[in-house]
Coordinates of C-alpha atoms in Angstrom, one line a residue:
X150 CA -72.8 -20.3 -20.9
X151 CA -71.1 -17.8 -18.5
X152 CA -73.2 -14.9 -20.2
X153 CA -76.3 -16.9 -19.8
X154 CA -75.8 -17.6 -16.3
X155 CA -74.9 -14.1 -15.4
X156 CA -77.9 -12.7 -17.2
X157 CA -79.9 -15.2 -15.4
X158 CA -78.5 -14.3 -12.0
X159 CA -79.1 -10.5 -12.7
X160 CA -82.8 -11.2 -13.6
X161 CA -83.4 -13.1 -10.5
X162 CA -81.9 -10.1 -8.5
X163 CA -84.0 -7.8 -10.3
X164 CA -87.1 -9.8 -9.5
X165 CA -86.1 -10.5 -6.0
X166 CA -85.4 -6.4 -5.4
X167 CA -88.9 -5.8 -7.2
X168 CA -90.8 -8.2 -5.1
X169 CA -89.1 -6.9 -2.0
X170 CA -90.3 -3.4 -3.0
X171 CA -93.7 -4.4 -3.6
X172 CA -94.1 -6.5 -0.4
X173 CA -92.6 -3.7 1.7
X174 CA -94.7 -1.1 0.0
X175 CA -97.9 -3.3 0.8
X176 CA -96.8 -3.8 4.4
X177 CA -96.3 -0.1 5.0
X178 CA -99.6 0.9 3.7
X179 CA -101.4 -1.8 6.0
X180 CA -98.9 -1.4 9.0
X181 CA -99.5 2.2 10.0
X182 CA -103.2 2.2 9.9
X183 CA -103.5 -1.3 11.1
X184 CA -101.3 -0.7 14.2
X185 CA -102.6 2.5 15.1
X186 CA -106.2 1.3 15.0
X187 CA -105.4 -1.7 17.3
X188 CA -103.4 0.2 19.6
X189 CA -105.9 3.0 20.2
X190 CA -108.9 0.6 20.4
X191 CA -106.9 -1.7 23.0
X192 CA -105.9 1.3 25.0
X193 CA -109.4 2.8 25.2
X194 CA -111.1 -0.6 25.7
X195 CA -108.8 -1.5 28.6
X196 CA -109.2 1.8 30.2
X197 CA -113.0 1.3 30.1
X198 CA -112.8 -1.9 31.9
X199 CA -113.4 -0.4 35.3
X200 CA -116.7 1.0 34.3
X201 CA -117.9 -2.3 32.9
X202 CA -117.8 -1.5 29.2
X203 CA -114.5 -2.7 28.5
X204 CA -115.5 -6.0 29.9
X205 CA -117.8 -6.5 26.9
X206 CA -115.3 -4.6 24.4
X207 CA -111.8 -5.9 25.3
X208 CA -112.1 -9.6 24.3
X209 CA -113.3 -8.8 21.0
X210 CA -110.5 -5.8 20.5
X211 CA -107.7 -8.3 21.8
X212 CA -109.0 -11.1 19.6
X213 CA -108.6 -8.6 16.5
X214 CA -105.1 -7.7 17.7
X215 CA -104.1 -11.3 17.8
X216 CA -105.4 -11.8 14.6
X217 CA -103.3 -9.0 13.0
X218 CA -100.2 -10.3 14.9
X219 CA -100.9 -13.8 13.6
X220 CA -101.4 -12.6 10.1
X221 CA -97.8 -10.9 10.4
X222 CA -96.3 -14.1 11.7
X223 CA -97.7 -15.9 8.6
X224 CA -96.2 -13.0 6.2
X225 CA -93.0 -13.2 8.4
X226 CA -92.6 -17.1 7.3
X227 CA -93.7 -16.9 3.7
X228 CA -92.0 -13.7 2.8
X229 CA -88.9 -13.6 5.0
X230 CA -88.3 -17.1 6.1
X231 CA -88.4 -15.7 9.6
X232 CA -90.6 -17.9 11.9
X233 CA -92.2 -16.5 15.0
X234 CA -94.1 -18.8 17.0
X235 CA -97.5 -18.2 18.5
X236 CA -97.5 -18.6 22.3
X237 CA -100.9 -17.5 23.4
X238 CA -102.6 -19.2 26.3
X239 CA -105.9 -21.0 25.2
X240 CA -108.6 -18.2 25.1
X241 CA -111.2 -18.5 28.0
X242 CA -114.7 -19.2 26.3
X243 CA -116.5 -18.9 29.8
X244 CA -119.7 -16.8 29.1
X245 CA -118.8 -14.7 32.0
X246 CA -117.4 -11.2 30.4
X247 CA -115.2 -10.8 33.6
X248 CA -113.6 -14.2 33.2
X249 CA -112.8 -13.8 29.4
X250 CA -111.3 -10.3 29.9
X251 CA -109.0 -10.9 32.8
X252 CA -108.2 -14.2 31.4
X253 CA -106.9 -12.7 28.1
X254 CA -105.2 -9.9 30.1
X255 CA -103.3 -12.1 32.4
X256 CA -101.6 -13.6 29.3
X257 CA -98.1 -12.5 28.8
X258 CA -98.5 -12.7 25.0
X259 CA -101.5 -10.0 25.2
X260 CA -99.1 -7.4 26.4
X261 CA -96.3 -8.4 24.2
X262 CA -98.6 -7.9 21.3
X263 CA -99.7 -4.4 22.9
X264 CA -95.8 -3.7 22.9
X265 CA -95.4 -4.5 19.4
X266 CA -98.0 -2.4 18.1
X267 CA -96.3 1.0 18.6
X268 CA -93.1 -0.4 17.5
X269 CA -94.7 -1.6 14.3
X270 CA -96.2 1.8 13.7
X271 CA -92.8 3.4 13.9
X272 CA -89.7 1.3 13.3
X273 CA -91.7 -1.5 11.5
X274 CA -93.3 1.1 9.2
X275 CA -89.9 2.6 8.2
X276 CA -88.1 -0.8 7.7
X277 CA -91.3 -1.7 5.6
X278 CA -91.1 1.3 3.5
X279 CA -87.2 1.2 2.9
X280 CA -87.1 -1.4 0.4
X281 CA -89.6 0.4 -1.7
X282 CA -87.8 3.6 -1.3
X283 CA -84.5 2.1 -2.3
X284 CA -86.1 0.7 -5.5
X285 CA -88.7 3.3 -6.7
X286 CA -87.1 6.4 -5.5
X287 CA -84.1 6.2 -7.8
X288 CA -86.4 5.7 -10.8
X289 CA -87.9 9.1 -10.0
X290 CA -84.5 10.8 -10.0
X291 CA -83.4 9.0 -13.5
X292 CA -87.1 10.3 -14.9
X293 CA -86.2 13.9 -13.5
X294 CA -83.0 13.9 -15.2
X295 CA -84.6 12.4 -18.7
X296 CA -87.0 15.7 -18.8
X297 CA -89.5 15.3 -16.0
X298 CA -87.9 18.3 -14.5
X299 CA -89.2 20.7 -16.8
X300 CA -93.0 20.7 -15.4
X301 CA -91.7 20.2 -12.1
X302 CA -89.7 23.0 -12.2
X303 CA -92.3 25.2 -14.2
X304 CA -94.5 24.7 -11.1
X305 CA -92.4 26.4 -8.9
X306 CA -89.3 24.3 -8.2
X307 CA -88.9 20.7 -6.8
X308 CA -86.4 18.9 -4.4
X309 CA -85.0 15.5 -5.0
X310 CA -83.3 14.6 -1.9
X311 CA -81.0 17.3 -1.1
X312 CA -80.8 18.4 -4.7
X313 CA -83.0 21.4 -5.7
X314 CA -84.0 20.8 -9.4
X315 CA -84.6 24.1 -11.5
X316 CA -82.9 23.2 -14.9
X317 CA -81.0 20.9 -16.8
X318 CA -77.7 20.9 -14.8
X319 CA -79.7 20.4 -11.4
X320 CA -81.7 17.6 -13.2
X321 CA -78.7 15.7 -14.2
X322 CA -77.3 15.9 -10.7
X323 CA -80.6 14.6 -9.4
X324 CA -80.2 11.6 -12.0
X325 CA -76.7 11.1 -10.8
X326 CA -78.2 10.8 -7.0
X327 CA -80.8 8.5 -8.3
X328 CA -78.2 6.1 -9.9
X329 CA -76.1 6.4 -6.7
X330 CA -79.3 5.2 -4.6
X331 CA -80.1 2.7 -7.2
X332 CA -76.9 1.0 -6.5
X333 CA -78.3 0.3 -2.8
X334 CA -81.4 -1.5 -4.5
X335 CA -80.0 -5.0 -3.9
X336 CA -80.3 -4.4 -0.2
X337 CA -84.1 -4.4 -0.6
X338 CA -84.7 -8.2 0.3
X339 CA -82.4 -7.8 3.3
X340 CA -84.2 -4.8 4.7
X341 CA -87.6 -6.6 4.3
X342 CA -86.0 -9.5 6.3
X343 CA -84.8 -6.9 8.7
X344 CA -88.4 -5.7 9.3
X345 CA -89.5 -9.5 10.1
X346 CA -86.5 -10.0 12.4
X347 CA -87.6 -6.9 14.2
X348 CA -91.1 -8.3 14.4
X349 CA -89.9 -11.6 15.9
X350 CA -87.7 -9.6 18.4
X351 CA -91.0 -8.0 19.9
X352 CA -93.6 -10.7 19.2
X353 CA -91.5 -13.8 20.0
X354 CA -91.7 -15.2 23.3
X355 CA -89.2 -14.8 26.0
X356 CA -87.0 -17.3 28.0
X357 CA -89.1 -16.6 31.0
X358 CA -92.3 -17.8 29.1
X359 CA -90.5 -20.8 27.4
X360 CA -89.2 -22.0 30.9
X361 CA -92.8 -21.6 32.2
X362 CA -94.1 -23.5 29.2
X363 CA -91.3 -26.3 29.9
X364 CA -92.6 -26.7 33.4
X365 CA -96.3 -26.8 32.5
X366 CA -95.5 -29.8 30.2
X367 CA -93.4 -31.5 32.6
X368 CA -96.4 -31.2 35.1
X369 CA -98.7 -32.4 32.6
X370 CA -96.6 -35.3 31.6
X371 CA -96.1 -36.2 35.2
X372 CA -99.8 -36.3 35.6
X373 CA -100.3 -38.4 32.6
X374 CA -97.6 -40.7 33.8
X375 CA -99.4 -41.0 37.2
X376 CA -102.8 -41.2 35.8
X377 CA -101.7 -44.2 33.6
X378 CA -100.1 -45.9 36.5
X379 CA -103.3 -45.4 38.5
X380 CA -105.4 -46.8 35.8
X381 CA -103.1 -49.9 35.3
X382 CA -103.5 -50.6 39.2
X383 CA -107.3 -50.2 38.9
X384 CA -107.5 -52.6 36.1
X385 CA -105.1 -55.3 38.0
X386 CA -107.4 -54.9 41.0
X387 CA -110.5 -55.2 39.2
X388 CA -109.3 -58.5 37.5
X389 CA -107.9 -59.8 40.7
X390 CA -111.0 -59.3 42.7
X391 CA -113.8 -59.8 40.0
X392 CA -113.4 -61.6 37.2
X393 CA -110.3 -63.5 38.2
X394 CA -111.8 -64.6 41.3
X395 CA -115.1 -66.0 39.6
X396 CA -113.0 -67.9 37.2
X397 CA -111.0 -69.6 39.8
X398 CA -114.2 -70.3 41.6
X399 CA -115.8 -71.5 38.5
X400 CA -112.9 -73.8 38.1
X401 CA -113.3 -75.5 41.4
X402 CA -117.0 -76.1 40.7
X403 CA -116.4 -77.8 37.5
X404 CA -113.7 -80.0 39.4
X405 CA -116.3 -80.9 42.0
X406 CA -118.8 -81.4 39.3
X407 CA -116.5 -84.0 37.7
X408 CA -116.4 -86.0 41.1
X409 CA -120.2 -85.8 41.5
X410 CA -121.3 -86.7 38.1
X411 CA -121.8 -90.6 38.8
X412 CA -122.4 -90.2 42.8
X413 CA -124.7 -87.2 42.8
X414 CA -126.1 -86.1 39.4
X415 CA -128.6 -83.7 41.0
X416 CA -125.9 -81.9 42.8
X417 CA -123.8 -81.8 40.0
X418 CA -126.5 -80.3 37.9
X419 CA -126.9 -77.7 40.6
X420 CA -123.2 -76.8 40.5
X421 CA -123.1 -76.6 36.8
X422 CA -126.1 -73.9 36.8
X423 CA -124.0 -72.0 39.3
X424 CA -120.9 -72.3 37.0
X425 CA -122.9 -71.1 34.1
X426 CA -123.9 -68.1 36.3
X427 CA -120.5 -67.3 37.3
X428 CA -119.3 -67.6 33.6
X429 CA -122.0 -65.0 32.7
X430 CA -121.1 -62.8 35.5
X431 CA -117.3 -62.9 34.8
X432 CA -118.2 -61.9 31.2
X433 CA -120.1 -59.1 32.3
X434 CA -117.3 -57.7 34.5
X435 CA -114.9 -58.2 31.8
X436 CA -117.1 -56.3 29.4
X437 CA -117.6 -53.4 32.2
X438 CA -113.9 -53.4 32.5
X439 CA -113.2 -53.1 28.7
X440 CA -115.7 -50.4 28.5
X441 CA -114.0 -48.5 31.3
X442 CA -110.7 -48.7 29.3
X443 CA -111.9 -48.0 25.8
X444 CA -115.5 -48.4 25.1
X445 CA -116.2 -50.3 21.9
X446 CA -119.2 -47.8 20.9
X447 CA -116.5 -45.0 21.0
X448 CA -113.9 -47.1 18.9
X449 CA -116.8 -48.1 16.5
X450 CA -119.1 -45.2 16.2
X451 CA -117.1 -42.2 17.5
X452 CA -117.1 -39.3 20.1
X453 CA -120.8 -38.2 19.3
X454 CA -122.5 -41.5 19.4
X455 CA -120.4 -42.9 22.5
X456 CA -121.7 -39.7 24.4
X457 CA -125.2 -40.3 23.3
X458 CA -124.7 -43.9 24.5
X459 CA -123.4 -42.6 28.0
X460 CA -126.3 -40.1 28.3
X461 CA -128.8 -42.8 27.7
X462 CA -127.6 -44.7 30.9
X463 CA -128.0 -41.4 33.1
X464 CA -130.8 -41.5 35.8
X465 CA -131.3 -37.9 34.7
X466 CA -133.0 -36.8 31.6
X467 CA -130.1 -35.8 29.5
X468 CA -130.1 -34.0 26.1
X469 CA -127.2 -34.3 23.6
X470 CA -126.3 -32.0 21.0
X471 CA -123.4 -32.8 18.3
X472 CA -121.8 -30.8 15.6
X473 CA -118.5 -32.5 14.7
X474 CA -117.2 -32.4 11.0
X475 CA -115.3 -35.5 11.6
X476 CA -113.5 -37.7 14.2
X477 CA -110.7 -36.3 16.3
X478 CA -107.6 -38.4 17.1
X479 CA -108.1 -41.4 19.3
X480 CA -106.4 -40.1 22.2
X481 CA -108.3 -37.0 22.0
X482 CA -111.8 -38.9 21.6
X483 CA -110.9 -41.1 24.7
X484 CA -109.9 -38.0 26.9
X485 CA -113.0 -36.1 25.9
X486 CA -115.3 -39.3 26.5
X487 CA -114.2 -39.7 30.1
X488 CA -113.9 -36.1 30.7
X489 CA -117.8 -36.1 29.8
X490 CA -118.3 -39.3 31.9
X491 CA -116.9 -37.8 34.9
X492 CA -118.7 -34.4 34.6
X493 CA -122.0 -36.4 34.3
X494 CA -121.1 -38.4 37.1
X495 CA -120.5 -35.3 39.4
X496 CA -123.8 -33.8 38.3
X497 CA -125.7 -36.9 39.2
X498 CA -124.1 -37.4 42.6
X499 CA -123.7 -33.9 43.7
X500 CA -125.9 -31.3 41.9
X501 CA -129.3 -32.5 42.7
X502 CA -130.3 -31.8 38.9
X503 CA -133.4 -33.2 37.0
X504 CA -131.9 -32.2 33.6
X505 CA -128.6 -32.3 31.9
X506 CA -127.6 -30.8 28.6
X507 CA -124.4 -31.9 26.6
X508 CA -123.1 -29.8 23.8
X509 CA -120.1 -31.1 21.5
X510 CA -118.9 -29.0 18.6
X511 CA -115.9 -28.1 16.7
X512 CA -114.4 -24.4 16.5
X513 CA -112.1 -23.4 13.8
X514 CA -110.1 -20.9 15.6
X515 CA -106.4 -21.0 15.0
X516 CA -105.7 -24.8 14.7
X517 CA -109.2 -25.8 15.8
X518 CA -110.6 -26.7 19.1
X519 CA -113.1 -29.3 20.3
X520 CA -115.4 -27.7 22.8
X521 CA -117.7 -29.6 25.2
X522 CA -120.0 -28.0 27.6
X523 CA -122.2 -30.1 30.3
X524 CA -124.8 -28.1 31.8
X525 CA -127.4 -28.8 34.6
X526 CA -130.0 -27.2 36.5
X527 CA -129.0 -28.3 39.9
X528 CA -128.1 -26.4 43.0
X529 CA -124.5 -25.0 41.9
X530 CA -121.6 -24.6 44.0
X531 CA -119.1 -26.8 41.9
X532 CA -115.7 -25.9 42.2
X533 CA -112.2 -27.5 41.2
X534 CA -110.5 -28.6 44.1
X535 CA -108.0 -31.2 45.1
X536 CA -109.5 -34.5 45.4
X537 CA -112.7 -33.5 43.3
X538 CA -113.8 -35.3 40.1
X539 CA -113.3 -31.9 38.4
X540 CA -109.5 -31.7 39.3
X541 CA -109.2 -35.1 37.8
X542 CA -110.8 -33.9 34.4
X543 CA -108.5 -30.7 34.4
X544 CA -105.4 -33.1 34.8
X545 CA -106.7 -35.3 32.1
X546 CA -107.2 -32.4 29.6
X547 CA -104.1 -30.9 30.5
X548 CA -102.3 -33.6 29.0
X549 CA -103.5 -32.4 25.6
X550 CA -103.1 -28.6 26.4
X551 CA -106.7 -28.6 27.0
X552 CA -108.6 -26.4 29.5
X553 CA -111.5 -26.7 31.9
X554 CA -113.8 -23.5 32.9
X555 CA -116.6 -24.0 35.6
X556 CA -119.4 -21.6 36.1
X557 CA -121.4 -22.7 39.0
X558 CA -123.1 -19.9 41.1
X559 CA -124.9 -20.9 44.2
X560 CA -128.6 -22.0 43.3
X561 CA -127.2 -23.1 39.8
X562 CA -127.1 -23.8 37.0
X563 CA -123.6 -25.2 36.6
X564 CA -121.6 -25.3 33.3
X565 CA -118.7 -27.1 32.8
X566 CA -116.8 -26.2 29.8
X567 CA -114.0 -28.2 28.4
X568 CA -111.7 -27.4 25.5
X569 CA -109.1 -29.6 23.7
X570 CA -106.7 -28.3 20.8
X571 CA -108.0 -30.6 18.0
X572 CA -107.4 -30.1 14.1

């Protein structure tokens, strides 16, 4: 039993060493050219920003660098058990190249990626290659001692490490060196882990970024609480001033009708008609109130049909394009619906537009993104400012780590782009 356990343990170690060596060699072969190419393209593209060419190329290059860094994060988790969280800010999708380029360049994670590339092509390359060296290079020394030295020596001499192989004696010395190096082969898995820890040291978010992230989450949570409290007060006010007042008046009318049934049937009949109208008005107000909390069509048919229904009620011709593979989570659907509703209200009230276009689709980037654009052909000039409807939309989206971008030059058109992380 002890012998079998020992054999199994040795077999497991050999397999782990071979796997670490193969993975390290594959990483080294990809690390050097990938890091050199990414770093060179990024430097050249950023250098060309002042003359305008970099405004077009930089977002594409930085997106490729992020993909390379994210791929390394996946390998670090799967091969080394080292988790490196991705902390990129949402990438601006504004069609303006200036906004996209400088939005990405303002992200601290972008510069962390660019610092990582030179480290990856130097120390990262060495630490990835070392596991393969410790496993495969000793095998070469043993092969030299077994007779490979003859063709090597015949070709003009051969160095194995610090041993010059020229005859059988020096070949045996090379074999002894190979055996000594082979004793270090069990360190291969640990060295591969060292490579991924080095990657985490450079790519991982710093304390300052984590503190900033906590601050942003605290603000969005406070905004969510304030919005919920304001919404609750609005519902209470609408109930008190609307449906409740009508129901109270209807109750008083019914009491009067009871007294007039025998004395003045004609007057009782008129009050019954008035009570019936009051009940219909109260029902309409309750339906409007419910629609303001969570529209029934949104719960029953989903975001696409709810936005189409919203567009049908607009006084301006509105076209809707929807490409959604499924339904988002209910809170995301609700936030997206009311964000669209607010954007449409702003367009109708302030833009002077005679046509509006709405586009909803899902983008499979990273963990996925719900992207919504509301475009009108109005006068333009829309801004995100305190007290504006767009500021409220931005706070609503911020609760879900969503972003809002507005492109609205003077003279129009206005494009409001909203993105919410959504699997």
